[in-house]
mmCIF file of C-alpha atoms and ligand atoms in Angstrom:
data_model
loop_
_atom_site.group_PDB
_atom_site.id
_atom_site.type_symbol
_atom_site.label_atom_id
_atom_site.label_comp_id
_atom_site.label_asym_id
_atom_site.label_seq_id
_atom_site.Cartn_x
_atom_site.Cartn_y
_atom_site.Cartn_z
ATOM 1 C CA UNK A 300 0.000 0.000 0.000
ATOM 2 C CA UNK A 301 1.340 3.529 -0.713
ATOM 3 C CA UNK A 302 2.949 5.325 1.839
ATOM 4 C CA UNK A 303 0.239 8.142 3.450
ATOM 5 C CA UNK A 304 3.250 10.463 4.845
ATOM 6 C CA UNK A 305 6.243 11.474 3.002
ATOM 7 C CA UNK A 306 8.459 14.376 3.125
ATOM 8 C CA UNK A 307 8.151 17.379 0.567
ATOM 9 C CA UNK A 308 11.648 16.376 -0.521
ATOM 10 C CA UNK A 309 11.067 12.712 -1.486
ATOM 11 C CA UNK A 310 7.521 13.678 -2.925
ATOM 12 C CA UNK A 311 9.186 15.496 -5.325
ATOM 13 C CA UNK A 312 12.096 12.796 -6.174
ATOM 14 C CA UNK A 313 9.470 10.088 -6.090
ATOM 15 C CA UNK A 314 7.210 12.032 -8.843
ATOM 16 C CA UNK A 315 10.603 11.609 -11.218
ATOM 17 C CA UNK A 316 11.268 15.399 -10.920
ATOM 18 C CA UNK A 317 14.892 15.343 -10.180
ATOM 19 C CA UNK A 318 17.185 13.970 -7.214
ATOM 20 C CA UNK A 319 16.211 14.836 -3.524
ATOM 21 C CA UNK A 320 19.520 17.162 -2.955
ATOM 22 C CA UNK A 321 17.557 18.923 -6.254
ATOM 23 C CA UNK A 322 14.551 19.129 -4.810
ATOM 24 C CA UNK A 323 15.700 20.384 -1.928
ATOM 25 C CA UNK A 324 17.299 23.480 -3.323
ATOM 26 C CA UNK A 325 14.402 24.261 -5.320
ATOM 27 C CA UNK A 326 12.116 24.308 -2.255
ATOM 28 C CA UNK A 327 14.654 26.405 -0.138
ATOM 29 C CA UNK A 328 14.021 28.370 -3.356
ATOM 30 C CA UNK A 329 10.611 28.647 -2.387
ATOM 31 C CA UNK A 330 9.156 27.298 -5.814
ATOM 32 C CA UNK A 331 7.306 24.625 -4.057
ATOM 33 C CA UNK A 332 3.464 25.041 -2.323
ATOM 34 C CA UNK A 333 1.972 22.584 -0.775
ATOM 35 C CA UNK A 334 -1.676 23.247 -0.710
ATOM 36 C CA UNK A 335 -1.708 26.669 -2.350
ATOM 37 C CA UNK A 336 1.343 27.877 0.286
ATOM 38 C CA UNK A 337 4.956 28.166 -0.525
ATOM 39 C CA UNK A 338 6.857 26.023 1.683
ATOM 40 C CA UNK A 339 10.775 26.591 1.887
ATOM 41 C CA UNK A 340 11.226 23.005 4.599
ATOM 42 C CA UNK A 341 12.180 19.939 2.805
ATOM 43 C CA UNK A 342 11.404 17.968 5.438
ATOM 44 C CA UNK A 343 7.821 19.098 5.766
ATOM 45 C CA UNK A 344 5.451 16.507 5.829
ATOM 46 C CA UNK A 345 2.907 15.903 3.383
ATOM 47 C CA UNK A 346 -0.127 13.887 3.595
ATOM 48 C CA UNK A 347 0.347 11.896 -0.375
ATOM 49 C CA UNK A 348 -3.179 11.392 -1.379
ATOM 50 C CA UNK A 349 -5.176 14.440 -0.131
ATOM 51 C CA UNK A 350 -2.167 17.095 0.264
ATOM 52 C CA UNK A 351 -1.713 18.904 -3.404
ATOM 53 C CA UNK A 352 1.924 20.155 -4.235
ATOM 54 C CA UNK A 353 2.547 22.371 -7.299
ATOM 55 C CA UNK A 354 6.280 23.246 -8.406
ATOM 56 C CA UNK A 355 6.934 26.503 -10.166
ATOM 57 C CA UNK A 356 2.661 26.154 -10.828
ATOM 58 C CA UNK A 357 2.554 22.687 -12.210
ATOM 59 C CA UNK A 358 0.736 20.417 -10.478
ATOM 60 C CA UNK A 359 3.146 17.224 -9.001
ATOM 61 C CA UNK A 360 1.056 13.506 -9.265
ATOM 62 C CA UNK A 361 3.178 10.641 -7.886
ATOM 63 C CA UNK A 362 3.910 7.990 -9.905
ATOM 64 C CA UNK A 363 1.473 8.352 -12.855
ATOM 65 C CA UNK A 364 4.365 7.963 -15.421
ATOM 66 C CA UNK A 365 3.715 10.369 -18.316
ATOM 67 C CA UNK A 366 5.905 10.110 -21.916
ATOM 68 C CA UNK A 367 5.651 13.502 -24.493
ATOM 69 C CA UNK A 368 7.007 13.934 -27.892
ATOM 70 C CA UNK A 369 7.355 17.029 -28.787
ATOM 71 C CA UNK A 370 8.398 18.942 -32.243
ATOM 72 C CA UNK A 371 10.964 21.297 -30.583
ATOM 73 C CA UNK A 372 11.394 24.065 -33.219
ATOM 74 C CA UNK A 373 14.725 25.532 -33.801
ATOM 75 C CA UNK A 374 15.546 28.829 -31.798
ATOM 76 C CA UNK A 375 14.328 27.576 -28.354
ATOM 77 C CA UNK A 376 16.278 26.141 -25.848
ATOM 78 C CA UNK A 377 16.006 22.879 -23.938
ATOM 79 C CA UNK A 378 16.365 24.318 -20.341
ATOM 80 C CA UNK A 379 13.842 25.328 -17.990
ATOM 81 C CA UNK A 380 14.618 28.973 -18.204
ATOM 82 C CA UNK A 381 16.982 30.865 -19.893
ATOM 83 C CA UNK A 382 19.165 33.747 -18.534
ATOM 84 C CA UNK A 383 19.132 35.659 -21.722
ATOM 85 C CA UNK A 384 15.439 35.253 -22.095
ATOM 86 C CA UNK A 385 15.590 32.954 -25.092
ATOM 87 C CA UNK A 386 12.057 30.434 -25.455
ATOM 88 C CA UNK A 387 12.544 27.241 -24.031
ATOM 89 C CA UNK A 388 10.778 24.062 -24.574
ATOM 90 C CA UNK A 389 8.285 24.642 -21.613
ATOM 91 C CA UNK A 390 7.276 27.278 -23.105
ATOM 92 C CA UNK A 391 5.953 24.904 -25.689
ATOM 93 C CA UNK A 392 4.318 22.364 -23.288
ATOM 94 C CA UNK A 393 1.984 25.067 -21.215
ATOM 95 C CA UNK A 394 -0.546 23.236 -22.127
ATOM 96 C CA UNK A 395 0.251 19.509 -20.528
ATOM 97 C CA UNK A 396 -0.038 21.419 -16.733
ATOM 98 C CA UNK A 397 2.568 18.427 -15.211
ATOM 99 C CA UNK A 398 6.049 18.121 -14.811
ATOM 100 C CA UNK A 399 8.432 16.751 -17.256
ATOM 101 C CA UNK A 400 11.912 16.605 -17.712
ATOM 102 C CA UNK A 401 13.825 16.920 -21.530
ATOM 103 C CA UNK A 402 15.660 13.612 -22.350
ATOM 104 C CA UNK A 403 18.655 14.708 -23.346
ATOM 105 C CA UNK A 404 18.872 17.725 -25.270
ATOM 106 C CA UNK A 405 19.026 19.296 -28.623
ATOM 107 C CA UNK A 406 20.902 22.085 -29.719
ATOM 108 C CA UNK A 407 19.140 25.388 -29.962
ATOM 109 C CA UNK A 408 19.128 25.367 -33.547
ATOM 110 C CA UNK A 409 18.110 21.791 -33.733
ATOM 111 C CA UNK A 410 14.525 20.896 -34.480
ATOM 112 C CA UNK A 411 12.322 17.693 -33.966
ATOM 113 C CA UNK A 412 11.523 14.734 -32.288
ATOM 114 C CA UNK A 413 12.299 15.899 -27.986
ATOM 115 C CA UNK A 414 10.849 13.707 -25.857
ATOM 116 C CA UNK A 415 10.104 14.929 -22.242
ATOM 117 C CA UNK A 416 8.993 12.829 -19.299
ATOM 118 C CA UNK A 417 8.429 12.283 -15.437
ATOM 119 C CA UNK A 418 9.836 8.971 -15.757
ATOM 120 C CA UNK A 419 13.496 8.694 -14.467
ATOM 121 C CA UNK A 420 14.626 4.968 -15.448
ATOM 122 C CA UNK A 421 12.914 5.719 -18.885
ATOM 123 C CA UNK A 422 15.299 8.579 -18.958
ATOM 124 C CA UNK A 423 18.718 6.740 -17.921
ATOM 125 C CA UNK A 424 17.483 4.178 -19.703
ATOM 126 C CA UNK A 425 17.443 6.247 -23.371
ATOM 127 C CA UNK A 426 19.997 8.122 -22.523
ATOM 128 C CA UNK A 427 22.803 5.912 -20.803
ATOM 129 C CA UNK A 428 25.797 5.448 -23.847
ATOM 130 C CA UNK A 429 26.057 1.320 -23.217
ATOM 131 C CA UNK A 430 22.128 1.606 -24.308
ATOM 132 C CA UNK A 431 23.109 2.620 -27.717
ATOM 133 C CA UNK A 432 19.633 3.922 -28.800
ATOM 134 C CA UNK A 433 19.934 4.723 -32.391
ATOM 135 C CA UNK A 434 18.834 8.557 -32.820
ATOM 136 C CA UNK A 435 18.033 9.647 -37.034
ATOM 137 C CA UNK A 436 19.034 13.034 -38.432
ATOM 138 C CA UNK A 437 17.958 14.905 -41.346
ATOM 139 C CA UNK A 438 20.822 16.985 -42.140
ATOM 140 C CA UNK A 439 21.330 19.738 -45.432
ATOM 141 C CA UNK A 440 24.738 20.580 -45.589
ATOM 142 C CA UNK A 441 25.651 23.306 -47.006
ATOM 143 C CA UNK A 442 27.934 21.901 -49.785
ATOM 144 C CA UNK A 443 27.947 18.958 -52.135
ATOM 145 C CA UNK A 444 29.036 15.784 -50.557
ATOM 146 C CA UNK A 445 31.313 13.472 -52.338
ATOM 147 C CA UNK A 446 31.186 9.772 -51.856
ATOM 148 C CA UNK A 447 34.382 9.406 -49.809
ATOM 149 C CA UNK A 448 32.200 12.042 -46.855
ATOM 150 C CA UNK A 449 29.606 9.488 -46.974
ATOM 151 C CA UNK A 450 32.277 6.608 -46.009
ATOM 152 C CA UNK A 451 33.907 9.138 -43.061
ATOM 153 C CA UNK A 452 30.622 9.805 -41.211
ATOM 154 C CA UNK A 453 29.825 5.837 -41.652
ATOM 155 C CA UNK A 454 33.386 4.577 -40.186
ATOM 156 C CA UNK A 455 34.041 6.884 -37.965
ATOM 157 C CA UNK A 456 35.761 10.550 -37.335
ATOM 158 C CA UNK A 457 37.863 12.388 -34.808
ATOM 159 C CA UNK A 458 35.621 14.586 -34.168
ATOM 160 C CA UNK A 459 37.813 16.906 -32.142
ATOM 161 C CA UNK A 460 38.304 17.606 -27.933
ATOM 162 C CA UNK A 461 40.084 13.818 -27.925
ATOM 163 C CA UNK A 462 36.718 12.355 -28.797
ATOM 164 C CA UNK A 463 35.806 10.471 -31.815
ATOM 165 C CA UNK A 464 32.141 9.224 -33.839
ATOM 166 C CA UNK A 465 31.745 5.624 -33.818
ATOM 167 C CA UNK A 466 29.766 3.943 -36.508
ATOM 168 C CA UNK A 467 26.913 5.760 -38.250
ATOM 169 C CA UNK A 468 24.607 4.991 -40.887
ATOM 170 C CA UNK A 469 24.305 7.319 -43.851
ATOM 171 C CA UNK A 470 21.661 7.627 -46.489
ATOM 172 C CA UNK A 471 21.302 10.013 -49.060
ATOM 173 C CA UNK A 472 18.234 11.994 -49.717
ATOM 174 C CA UNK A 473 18.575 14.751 -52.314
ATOM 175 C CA UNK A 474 21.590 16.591 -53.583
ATOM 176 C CA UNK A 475 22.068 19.228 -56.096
ATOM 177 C CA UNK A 476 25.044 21.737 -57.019
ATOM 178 C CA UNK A 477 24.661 23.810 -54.004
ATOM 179 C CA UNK A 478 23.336 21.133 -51.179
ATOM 180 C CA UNK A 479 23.475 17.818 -49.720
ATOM 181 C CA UNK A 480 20.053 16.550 -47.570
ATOM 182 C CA UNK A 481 20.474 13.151 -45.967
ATOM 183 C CA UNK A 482 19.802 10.927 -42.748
ATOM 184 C CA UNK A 483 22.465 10.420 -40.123
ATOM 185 C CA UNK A 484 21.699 7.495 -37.609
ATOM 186 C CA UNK A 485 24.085 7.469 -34.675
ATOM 187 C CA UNK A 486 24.058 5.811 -31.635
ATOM 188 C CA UNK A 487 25.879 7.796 -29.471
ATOM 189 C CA UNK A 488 24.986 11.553 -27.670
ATOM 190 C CA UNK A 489 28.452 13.919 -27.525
ATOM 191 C CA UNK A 490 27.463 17.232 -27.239
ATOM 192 C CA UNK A 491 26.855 18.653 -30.722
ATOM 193 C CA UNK A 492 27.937 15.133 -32.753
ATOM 194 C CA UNK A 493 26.013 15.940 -35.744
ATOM 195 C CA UNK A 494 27.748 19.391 -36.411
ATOM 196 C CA UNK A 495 31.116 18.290 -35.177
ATOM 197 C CA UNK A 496 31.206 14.814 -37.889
ATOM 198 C CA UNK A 497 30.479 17.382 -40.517
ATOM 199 C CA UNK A 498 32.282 19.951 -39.853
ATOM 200 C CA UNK A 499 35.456 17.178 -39.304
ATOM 201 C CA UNK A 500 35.161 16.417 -43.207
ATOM 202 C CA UNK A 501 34.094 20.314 -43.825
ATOM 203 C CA UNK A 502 30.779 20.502 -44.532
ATOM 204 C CA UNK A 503 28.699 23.251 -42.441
ATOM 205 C CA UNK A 504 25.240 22.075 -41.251
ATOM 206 C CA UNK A 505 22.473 24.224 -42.345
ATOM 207 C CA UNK A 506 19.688 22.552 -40.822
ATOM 208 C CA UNK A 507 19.307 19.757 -38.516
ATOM 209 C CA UNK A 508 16.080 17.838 -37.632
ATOM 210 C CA UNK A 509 15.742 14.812 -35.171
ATOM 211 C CA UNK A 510 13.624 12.115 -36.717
ATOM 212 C CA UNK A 511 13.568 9.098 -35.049
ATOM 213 C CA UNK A 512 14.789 7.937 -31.720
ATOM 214 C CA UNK A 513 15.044 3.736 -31.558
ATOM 215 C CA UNK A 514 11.916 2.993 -33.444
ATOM 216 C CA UNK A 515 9.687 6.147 -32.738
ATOM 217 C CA UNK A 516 9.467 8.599 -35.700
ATOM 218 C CA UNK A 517 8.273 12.092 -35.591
ATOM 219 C CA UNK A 518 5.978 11.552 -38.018
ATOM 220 C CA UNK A 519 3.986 14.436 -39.024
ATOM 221 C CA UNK A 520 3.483 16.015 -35.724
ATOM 222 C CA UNK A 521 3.889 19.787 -36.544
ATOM 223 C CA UNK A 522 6.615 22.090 -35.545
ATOM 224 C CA UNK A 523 6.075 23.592 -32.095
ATOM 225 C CA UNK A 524 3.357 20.937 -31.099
ATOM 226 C CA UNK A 525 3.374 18.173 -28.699
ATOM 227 C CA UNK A 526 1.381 14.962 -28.151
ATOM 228 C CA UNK A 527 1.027 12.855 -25.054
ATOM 229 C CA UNK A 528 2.748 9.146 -25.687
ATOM 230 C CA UNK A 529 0.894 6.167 -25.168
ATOM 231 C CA UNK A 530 2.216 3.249 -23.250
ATOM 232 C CA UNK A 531 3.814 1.569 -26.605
ATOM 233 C CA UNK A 532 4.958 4.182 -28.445
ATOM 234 C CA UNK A 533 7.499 5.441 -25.372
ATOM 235 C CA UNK A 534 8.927 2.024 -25.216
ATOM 236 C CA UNK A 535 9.220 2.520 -29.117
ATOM 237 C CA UNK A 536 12.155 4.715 -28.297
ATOM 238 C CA UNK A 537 13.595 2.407 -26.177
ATOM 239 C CA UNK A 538 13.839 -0.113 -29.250
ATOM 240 C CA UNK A 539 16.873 -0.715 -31.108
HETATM 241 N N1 URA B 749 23.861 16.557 -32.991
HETATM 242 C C1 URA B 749 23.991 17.898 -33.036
HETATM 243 O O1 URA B 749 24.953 18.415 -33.599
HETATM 244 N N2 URA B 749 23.056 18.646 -32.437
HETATM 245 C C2 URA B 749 21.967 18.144 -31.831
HETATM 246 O O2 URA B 749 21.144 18.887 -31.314
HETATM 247 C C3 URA B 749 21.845 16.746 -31.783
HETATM 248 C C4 URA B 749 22.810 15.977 -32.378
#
């Protein structure tokens, strides 16, 4: 049977928010209320089924694990606030009213398939590197790719900072005398991998778009939109 009593701090960690030394600054940051009044004491007690705790406004529910994809669009950041003021990917998600948290990120100018949930071990789970989710890109470069590029991003690249790209899968979608569009499936998450592979064989990235994470596509969900995951489609991503 679920615990009645808990304290503020675990109610948070337990609704998949973030750890309990997290949650604890945030409510000595006083963005926590427990029943409409900000309380700044992690160790406050809450009653778990009639108390009702809202952080930064959203509404906290234990356990009820919730999976979003959204479109991210590019210009917005994937941070809950910004301190230059720049849209973030909450600002995009108003409308869900529950906390999530971004897996992993993507690069302001970066578009597509984010998905954002309450559910921790889904998180590590995508994200942790021996898990080798494969993640799909739709990349135009800004230049006219010859065959040997195609072999570099597939076999690997030092991609500079002493780290290198491991093996990719490359398929080409369109080219003409200016531009090259194609996918990019990778399996790994260094910070900025996409750019960094093409600017290693010297091709500038004009536009980036996630596809597909494991087996769950973006589909046509539209720029700047989100829709709430069923059961089977978040373990989609989870799918190799
Ligand atoms: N690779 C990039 O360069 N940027 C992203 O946002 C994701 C992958």
């Amino acid at each position: 049977m679920k615990k009645a009593r808990a304290t503020l701090d675990r109610v948070l960690s337990k609704a998949g928010i973030a750890s309990r030394a997290t949650t604890r600054e945030w409510i000595g940051e006083g963005r926590v209320k427990v029943n409409g009044r900000v309380i700044r004491n992690p160790d406050h007690w809450v009653e778990t089924v009639k108390d009702v705790v809202h952080l930064d406004g959203l509404k906290i529910r234990e356990e009820k694990k919730i999976y979003v994809a959204l479109n991210k669009p590019g210009g917005v950041v994937t941070s809950f606030g910004d301190n230059r003021n720049r849209p973030t990917v909450y600002d995009y998600i108003k409308k869900l009213d529950r906390w999530v948290f971004p897996v992993g990120r993507l690069d302001m100018d970066t578009s597509g398939l984010l998905i954002l949930t309450n559910d921790t071990q889904y998180g590590e789970a995508l994200l942790q590197p021996e898990s080798k989710i494969p993640k799909t890109y739709y990349v135009k470069a800004a230049s006219v790719f010859a065959a040997g590029d195609y072999f570099d991003l597939a076999y690997g690249l030092d991609i500079g900072r002493g780290e290198t790209s491991g093996r990719a899968i490359v398929r080409e979608v369109r080219v003409n005398d200016k531009y090259t569009w194609f996918e990019l499936t990778i399996t790994e998450g260094k910070n900025r991998q996409v750019r960094r592979m093409c600017d290693a064989i010297g091709h500038a990235v004009l536009k980036l778009v996630r596809i597909r994470i494991g087996d769950l596509s973006l589909g046509d969900l539209p720029v700047g939109q989100f829709k709430v995951l069923n059961h089977e489609e978040a373990q989609k991503a989870l799918q190799k």
